[in-house]
PDB file of C-alpha atoms in Angstrom:
ATOM      1  CA  MET A 502      81.318 145.965 271.737  1.00 46.00           C
ATOM      2  CA  GLU A 503      80.316 146.387 268.329  1.00 47.00           C
ATOM      3  CA  THR A 504      77.635 144.757 266.090  1.00 50.00           C
ATOM      4  CA  ILE A 505      76.885 144.647 262.301  1.00 55.00           C
ATOM      5  CA  PHE A 506      74.013 146.060 260.284  1.00 55.00           C
ATOM      6  CA  PHE A 507      70.560 145.022 261.371  1.00 57.00           C
ATOM      7  CA  ARG A 508      67.165 145.778 259.747  1.00 59.00           C
ATOM      8  CA  LYS A 509      63.786 145.468 261.422  1.00 57.00           C
ATOM      9  CA  THR A 510      60.835 145.079 259.139  1.00 60.00           C
ATOM     10  CA  PHE A 511      57.430 146.196 260.098  1.00 58.00           C
ATOM     11  CA  PRO A 512      54.613 144.652 257.845  1.00 55.00           C
ATOM     12  CA  PRO A 513      51.265 146.505 257.231  1.00 54.00           C
ATOM     13  CA  GLY A 514      49.109 146.300 260.385  1.00 59.00           C
ATOM     14  CA  THR A 515      52.221 145.941 262.791  1.00 56.00           C
ATOM     15  CA  PHE A 516      51.660 146.745 266.555  1.00 47.00           C
ATOM     16  CA  LEU A 517      53.200 145.810 269.818  1.00 49.00           C
ATOM     17  CA  LEU A 518      55.797 142.814 270.185  1.00 46.00           C
ATOM     18  CA  THR A 519      53.238 140.225 269.051  1.00 52.00           C
ATOM     19  CA  GLY A 520      53.079 142.175 265.758  1.00 55.00           C
ATOM     20  CA  SER A 521      56.540 141.713 264.519  1.00 56.00           C
ATOM     21  CA  GLY A 522      58.497 143.475 267.372  1.00 64.00           C
ATOM     22  CA  VAL A 523      61.926 142.319 268.816  1.00 67.00           C
ATOM     23  CA  GLN A 524      63.280 142.350 272.183  1.00 73.00           C
ATOM     24  CA  TRP A 525      66.389 141.009 273.798  1.00 78.00           C
ATOM     25  CA  HIS A 526      69.319 141.720 276.253  1.00 84.00           C
ATOM     26  CA  ALA A 527      73.063 142.031 275.507  1.00 92.00           C
ATOM     27  CA  VAL A 528      74.592 141.209 279.047  1.00 95.00           C
ATOM     28  CA  PHE A 529      78.020 142.709 279.861  1.00 96.00           C
ATOM     29  CA  SER A 530      80.699 140.647 281.528  1.00 95.00           C
ATOM     30  CA  LYS A 531      80.687 143.264 284.500  1.00 96.00           C
ATOM     31  CA  GLY A 532      78.700 146.241 285.803  1.00 97.00           C
ATOM     32  CA  TYR A 533      79.502 149.831 285.451  1.00 98.00           C
ATOM     33  CA  ASP A 534      78.306 152.959 287.378  1.00 98.00           C
ATOM     34  CA  GLU A 535      78.702 155.385 284.126  1.00 98.00           C
ATOM     35  CA  LEU A 536      78.486 154.228 280.507  1.00 98.00           C
ATOM     36  CA  TYR A 537      77.902 155.511 276.897  1.00 98.00           C
ATOM     37  CA  LEU A 538      75.765 153.622 274.468  1.00 96.00           C
ATOM     38  CA  SER A 539      76.059 154.608 270.686  1.00 94.00           C
ATOM     39  CA  TYR A 540      74.561 153.211 267.515  1.00 92.00           C
ATOM     40  CA  ARG A 541      73.364 154.478 264.070  1.00 92.00           C
ATOM     41  CA  VAL A 542      69.757 154.285 263.194  1.00 88.00           C
ATOM     42  CA  ARG A 543      67.759 155.097 259.890  1.00 88.00           C
ATOM     43  CA  PHE A 544      64.032 155.207 259.503  1.00 82.00           C
ATOM     44  CA  SER A 545      62.232 154.403 256.357  1.00 80.00           C
ATOM     45  CA  ASP A 546      59.712 157.086 254.668  1.00 76.00           C
ATOM     46  CA  GLY A 547      56.469 155.914 256.585  1.00 67.00           C
ATOM     47  CA  PHE A 548      57.800 157.189 259.771  1.00 63.00           C
ATOM     48  CA  SER A 549      57.292 160.671 258.827  1.00 56.00           C
ATOM     49  CA  ASN A 550      53.865 159.895 260.200  1.00 55.00           C
ATOM     50  CA  LYS A 551      53.894 161.089 263.876  1.00 57.00           C
ATOM     51  CA  ASP A 552      51.171 158.660 264.745  1.00 60.00           C
ATOM     52  CA  LEU A 553      53.683 155.711 264.696  1.00 63.00           C
ATOM     53  CA  HIS A 554      55.086 155.339 268.212  1.00 68.00           C
ATOM     54  CA  GLY A 555      57.670 152.842 269.403  1.00 75.00           C
ATOM     55  CA  LYS A 556      60.595 151.834 271.409  1.00 79.00           C
ATOM     56  CA  LEU A 557      64.331 151.979 270.549  1.00 85.00           C
ATOM     57  CA  PRO A 558      67.289 150.335 272.368  1.00 90.00           C
ATOM     58  CA  GLY A 559      69.057 151.728 275.535  1.00 94.00           C
ATOM     59  CA  LEU A 560      71.148 150.909 278.585  1.00 97.00           C
ATOM     60  CA  SER A 561      69.626 149.062 281.565  1.00 96.00           C
ATOM     61  CA  GLY A 562      70.467 147.115 284.671  1.00 96.00           C
ATOM     62  CA  GLY A 563      69.218 144.127 286.580  1.00 96.00           C
ATOM     63  CA  LYS A 564      65.850 142.812 285.504  1.00 93.00           C
ATOM     64  CA  SER A 565      65.613 145.865 282.914  1.00 86.00           C
ATOM     65  CA  ASN A 566      62.305 146.815 284.194  1.00 82.00           C
ATOM     66  CA  GLY A 567      59.573 147.540 281.570  1.00 80.00           C
ATOM     67  CA  GLY A 568      56.248 146.746 280.404  1.00 74.00           C
ATOM     68  CA  GLY A 569      54.550 148.105 283.496  1.00 76.00           C
ATOM     69  CA  TYR A 570      56.914 146.312 285.919  1.00 81.00           C
ATOM     70  CA  LEU A 571      57.863 149.130 288.422  1.00 89.00           C
ATOM     71  CA  PRO A 572      61.469 149.093 289.698  1.00 93.00           C
ATOM     72  CA  ASP A 573      61.895 148.981 293.550  1.00 95.00           C
ATOM     73  CA  GLY A 574      65.421 150.400 293.693  1.00 96.00           C
ATOM     74  CA  THR A 575      66.909 146.956 293.963  1.00 97.00           C
ATOM     75  CA  ASP A 576      65.702 144.878 291.206  1.00 96.00           C
ATOM     76  CA  GLY A 577      66.342 146.829 287.939  1.00 96.00           C
ATOM     77  CA  TRP A 578      65.907 149.973 285.944  1.00 97.00           C
ATOM     78  CA  SER A 579      65.966 150.893 282.158  1.00 94.00           C
ATOM     79  CA  ALA A 580      66.679 153.966 279.998  1.00 94.00           C
ATOM     80  CA  ARG A 581      65.326 153.279 276.492  1.00 88.00           C
ATOM     81  CA  PHE A 582      64.271 155.613 273.731  1.00 84.00           C
ATOM     82  CA  MET A 583      60.828 156.163 272.461  1.00 79.00           C
ATOM     83  CA  PHE A 584      60.088 157.337 268.956  1.00 73.00           C
ATOM     84  CA  HIS A 585      57.079 159.399 267.551  1.00 67.00           C
ATOM     85  CA  GLY A 586      57.674 159.133 263.862  1.00 61.00           C
ATOM     86  CA  THR A 587      61.188 160.258 263.665  1.00 60.00           C
ATOM     87  CA  ASP A 588      61.122 162.399 266.813  1.00 69.00           C
ATOM     88  CA  ILE A 589      62.854 160.472 269.608  1.00 74.00           C
ATOM     89  CA  ASN A 590      62.920 161.040 273.422  1.00 78.00           C
ATOM     90  CA  PHE A 591      63.990 159.254 276.550  1.00 84.00           C
ATOM     91  CA  TYR A 592      61.853 156.508 278.095  1.00 84.00           C
ATOM     92  CA  LEU A 593      62.721 155.569 281.592  1.00 90.00           C
ATOM     93  CA  TYR A 594      61.798 153.061 284.237  1.00 91.00           C
ATOM     94  CA  TYR A 595      63.101 154.016 287.670  1.00 93.00           C
ATOM     95  CA  PRO A 596      61.767 153.849 291.247  1.00 93.00           C
ATOM     96  CA  ASP A 597      60.144 157.254 291.258  1.00 89.00           C
ATOM     97  CA  LEU A 598      57.987 156.770 288.162  1.00 84.00           C
ATOM     98  CA  PHE A 599      55.310 159.417 287.607  1.00 76.00           C
ATOM     99  CA  ARG A 600      53.412 156.992 285.240  1.00 70.00           C
ATOM    100  CA  HIS A 601      52.883 153.187 285.496  1.00 71.00           C
ATOM    101  CA  PHE A 602      54.258 152.641 282.040  1.00 71.00           C
ATOM    102  CA  GLY A 603      57.429 154.496 282.109  1.00 76.00           C
ATOM    103  CA  ASP A 604      58.330 158.230 282.137  1.00 78.00           C
ATOM    104  CA  SER A 605      59.106 160.147 278.909  1.00 73.00           C
ATOM    105  CA  LEU A 606      61.189 163.276 279.423  1.00 68.00           C
ATOM    106  CA  PRO A 607      61.064 165.868 280.737  1.00 54.00           C
ATOM    107  CA  ILE A 608      60.201 164.443 284.181  1.00 49.00           C
ATOM    108  CA  PRO A 609      57.687 166.704 285.851  1.00 48.00           C
ATOM    109  CA  GLU A 610      59.166 169.017 288.402  1.00 44.00           C
ATOM    110  CA  LYS A 611      62.818 168.127 287.549  1.00 49.00           C
ATOM    111  CA  LYS A 612      65.581 170.117 285.831  1.00 49.00           C
ATOM    112  CA  TYR A 613      65.557 169.351 282.130  1.00 45.00           C
ATOM    113  CA  TYR A 614      68.147 170.705 279.393  1.00 44.00           C
ATOM    114  CA  GLY A 615      66.716 171.048 276.007  1.00 42.00           C
ATOM    115  CA  ALA A 616      63.948 173.028 274.202  1.00 37.00           C
ATOM    116  CA  GLY A 617      61.244 170.515 274.779  1.00 41.00           C
ATOM    117  CA  PRO A 618      60.535 166.785 275.602  1.00 44.00           C
ATOM    118  CA  LEU A 619      62.037 165.391 272.509  1.00 44.00           C
ATOM    119  CA  LEU A 620      65.629 164.318 272.499  1.00 46.00           C
ATOM    120  CA  ASN A 621      66.088 165.998 269.007  1.00 42.00           C
ATOM    121  CA  ALA A 622      64.357 169.241 270.198  1.00 44.00           C
ATOM    122  CA  GLY A 623      64.668 171.673 267.369  1.00 41.00           C
ATOM    123  CA  PHE A 624      66.388 168.987 265.213  1.00 48.00           C
ATOM    124  CA  ILE A 625      63.882 166.753 263.219  1.00 60.00           C
ATOM    125  CA  LEU A 626      65.315 163.528 261.866  1.00 72.00           C
ATOM    126  CA  LYS A 627      64.768 162.889 258.308  1.00 78.00           C
ATOM    127  CA  PRO A 628      63.604 159.550 256.836  1.00 83.00           C
ATOM    128  CA  ASN A 629      66.227 157.488 255.005  1.00 87.00           C
ATOM    129  CA  VAL A 630      69.081 159.275 256.661  1.00 88.00           C
ATOM    130  CA  TRP A 631      71.514 157.684 258.998  1.00 90.00           C
ATOM    131  CA  TYR A 632      71.921 159.297 262.391  1.00 89.00           C
ATOM    132  CA  THR A 633      74.328 158.464 265.251  1.00 92.00           C
ATOM    133  CA  VAL A 634      72.335 158.385 268.612  1.00 89.00           C
ATOM    134  CA  THR A 635      74.376 158.339 271.713  1.00 92.00           C
ATOM    135  CA  GLN A 636      73.169 157.921 275.313  1.00 93.00           C
ATOM    136  CA  ARG A 637      75.142 158.522 278.481  1.00 95.00           C
ATOM    137  CA  VAL A 638      73.852 157.013 281.834  1.00 97.00           C
ATOM    138  CA  VAL A 639      75.323 157.900 285.192  1.00 98.00           C
ATOM    139  CA  LEU A 640      73.781 155.955 288.065  1.00 98.00           C
ATOM    140  CA  ASN A 641      72.979 157.738 291.428  1.00 98.00           C
ATOM    141  CA  THR A 642      74.830 157.109 294.681  1.00 98.00           C
ATOM    142  CA  PRO A 643      72.672 154.920 296.661  1.00 98.00           C
ATOM    143  CA  GLY A 644      70.574 156.989 299.013  1.00 96.00           C
ATOM    144  CA  LYS A 645      70.882 160.052 296.755  1.00 96.00           C
ATOM    145  CA  SER A 646      68.920 161.345 293.703  1.00 94.00           C
ATOM    146  CA  ASN A 647      71.857 162.458 291.653  1.00 95.00           C
ATOM    147  CA  GLY A 648      71.718 160.060 288.565  1.00 95.00           C
ATOM    148  CA  LEU A 649      71.637 161.445 285.051  1.00 93.00           C
ATOM    149  CA  VAL A 650      70.954 160.608 281.333  1.00 93.00           C
ATOM    150  CA  GLU A 651      72.233 162.556 278.393  1.00 91.00           C
ATOM    151  CA  GLY A 652      71.346 162.364 274.686  1.00 87.00           C
ATOM    152  CA  PHE A 653      73.413 163.155 271.676  1.00 88.00           C
ATOM    153  CA  ILE A 654      72.703 163.074 267.913  1.00 86.00           C
ATOM    154  CA  ASN A 655      75.563 163.097 265.553  1.00 89.00           C
ATOM    155  CA  GLY A 656      77.714 164.137 268.450  1.00 89.00           C
ATOM    156  CA  LYS A 657      75.602 167.155 269.529  1.00 85.00           C
ATOM    157  CA  LYS A 658      74.311 167.110 272.996  1.00 84.00           C
ATOM    158  CA  CYS A 659      70.473 167.607 272.759  1.00 80.00           C
ATOM    159  CA  ALA A 660      69.079 166.575 276.199  1.00 80.00           C
ATOM    160  CA  GLN A 661      69.928 166.095 279.616  1.00 84.00           C
ATOM    161  CA  GLN A 662      67.870 164.848 282.664  1.00 86.00           C
ATOM    162  CA  THR A 663      69.369 165.195 286.184  1.00 88.00           C
ATOM    163  CA  GLY A 664      68.156 164.354 289.683  1.00 90.00           C
ATOM    164  CA  ILE A 665      67.289 160.590 288.840  1.00 92.00           C
ATOM    165  CA  ARG A 666      67.092 157.744 291.524  1.00 95.00           C
ATOM    166  CA  PHE A 667      67.801 154.607 289.536  1.00 97.00           C
ATOM    167  CA  ARG A 668      68.849 152.360 292.406  1.00 98.00           C
ATOM    168  CA  ASP A 669      69.194 152.108 296.281  1.00 98.00           C
ATOM    169  CA  VAL A 670      71.917 149.589 296.254  1.00 98.00           C
ATOM    170  CA  SER A 671      75.342 149.647 294.795  1.00 98.00           C
ATOM    171  CA  ASP A 672      75.332 146.126 293.313  1.00 97.00           C
ATOM    172  CA  LEU A 673      72.580 147.460 290.826  1.00 98.00           C
ATOM    173  CA  THR A 674      74.695 148.566 287.897  1.00 98.00           C
ATOM    174  CA  ILE A 675      74.705 149.132 284.274  1.00 98.00           C
ATOM    175  CA  ASP A 676      75.132 145.804 283.000  1.00 97.00           C
ATOM    176  CA  ARG A 677      73.310 145.311 279.582  1.00 96.00           C
ATOM    177  CA  ILE A 678      71.809 146.852 276.507  1.00 95.00           C
ATOM    178  CA  TYR A 679      68.038 146.521 276.301  1.00 90.00           C
ATOM    179  CA  PHE A 680      67.421 145.998 272.695  1.00 85.00           C
ATOM    180  CA  ALA A 681      63.668 146.825 272.225  1.00 76.00           C
ATOM    181  CA  ASN A 682      62.184 147.801 268.903  1.00 69.00           C
ATOM    182  CA  PHE A 683      58.475 147.668 268.356  1.00 60.00           C
ATOM    183  CA  LEU A 684      55.443 149.793 267.629  1.00 66.00           C
ATOM    184  CA  GLY A 685      53.355 150.760 270.793  1.00 55.00           C
ATOM    185  CA  GLY A 686      52.227 150.938 273.525  1.00 52.00           C
ATOM    186  CA  SER A 687      50.413 153.951 272.102  1.00 48.00           C
ATOM    187  CA  GLY A 688      49.922 155.068 268.475  1.00 49.00           C
ATOM    188  CA  LYS A 689      48.671 153.448 265.390  1.00 54.00           C
ATOM    189  CA  LYS A 690      49.353 150.387 263.352  1.00 59.00           C
ATOM    190  CA  THR A 691      51.433 150.669 260.257  1.00 56.00           C
ATOM    191  CA  SER A 692      49.639 151.049 257.030  1.00 56.00           C
ATOM    192  CA  SER A 693      52.593 150.003 254.671  1.00 61.00           C
ATOM    193  CA  LEU A 694      55.785 148.035 254.815  1.00 60.00           C
ATOM    194  CA  GLU A 695      58.329 150.048 256.887  1.00 71.00           C
ATOM    195  CA  HIS A 696      61.724 149.612 258.207  1.00 77.00           C
ATOM    196  CA  ILE A 697      64.096 150.833 261.005  1.00 81.00           C
ATOM    197  CA  CYS A 698      67.790 150.046 260.307  1.00 85.00           C
ATOM    198  CA  PHE A 699      70.544 149.822 263.022  1.00 87.00           C
ATOM    199  CA  ASP A 700      74.303 149.543 262.632  1.00 91.00           C
ATOM    200  CA  ASP A 701      77.553 150.189 264.597  1.00 91.00           C
ATOM    201  CA  PHE A 702      76.406 149.418 268.180  1.00 91.00           C
ATOM    202  CA  PHE A 703      79.254 150.548 270.518  1.00 93.00           C
ATOM    203  CA  VAL A 704      79.546 150.722 274.353  1.00 94.00           C
ATOM    204  CA  TYR A 705      82.100 153.088 275.903  1.00 93.00           C
ATOM    205  CA  THR A 706      83.362 154.101 279.241  1.00 93.00           C
ATOM    206  CA  TYR A 707      84.499 157.397 277.677  1.00 84.00           C
ATOM    207  CA  LYS A 708      82.614 159.930 275.352  1.00 78.00           C
ATOM    208  CA  PRO A 709      82.733 159.038 271.740  1.00 77.00           C
ATOM    209  CA  ASP A 710      82.462 161.458 268.978  1.00 68.00           C
ATOM    210  CA  LYS A 711      79.847 161.216 266.174  1.00 55.00           C
ATOM    211  CA  LYS A 712      82.066 158.791 264.070  1.00 53.00           C
ATOM    212  CA  GLY A 713      82.794 156.384 267.051  1.00 49.00           C
ATOM    213  CA  SER A 714      86.359 157.538 267.840  1.00 43.00           C
ATOM    214  CA  ALA A 715      87.295 158.319 271.514  1.00 41.00           C
ATOM    215  CA  LYS A 716      87.300 161.604 273.067  1.00 39.00           C
ATOM    216  CA  THR A 717      89.112 161.940 276.353  1.00 28.00           C
TER     217      THR A 717
END
């Protein structure tokens, strides 16, 4: 699946979905146990302000739990991204949440690959530059906590979280993109007109390179 260029505008004073955020689901024709999502993203100059926090798209399944709706192992899960200025990290809803409103990596007391909690640990995204963000999700075997998420920027692996229990039943799969782009739930309102641009959304069953070509 591929999409064309999309620009999200945040007027001054924007905050949360009611303040000019967008949210929808792109549902697949079937479900998967492992999948890659890749897209390009570009932040405008104002996002050099680390007080601007918000959400970015990711893979999900079932009800795509979010907004404080805790998964029970049978209804849904989600693996979006969260940004703090131009730093981004994973933002998960899964049955073993440590926090009511989603967990940001690293999950406490679980193995984490990377220099810190940010997906781009040691690699700061620059405003007005296009980056390819890729996510890999592998669902757990029901009854085990062996799921994982991986993050790549421009084809370079930057983070991995293992030992995740996304589900307790096999018919809960990866079956959609959870497109969420808004400011909040923490952070501050925008003080100027800002934009986040998206392009080239792809979903793969194999590992893509940074240009979107297949790597077997």
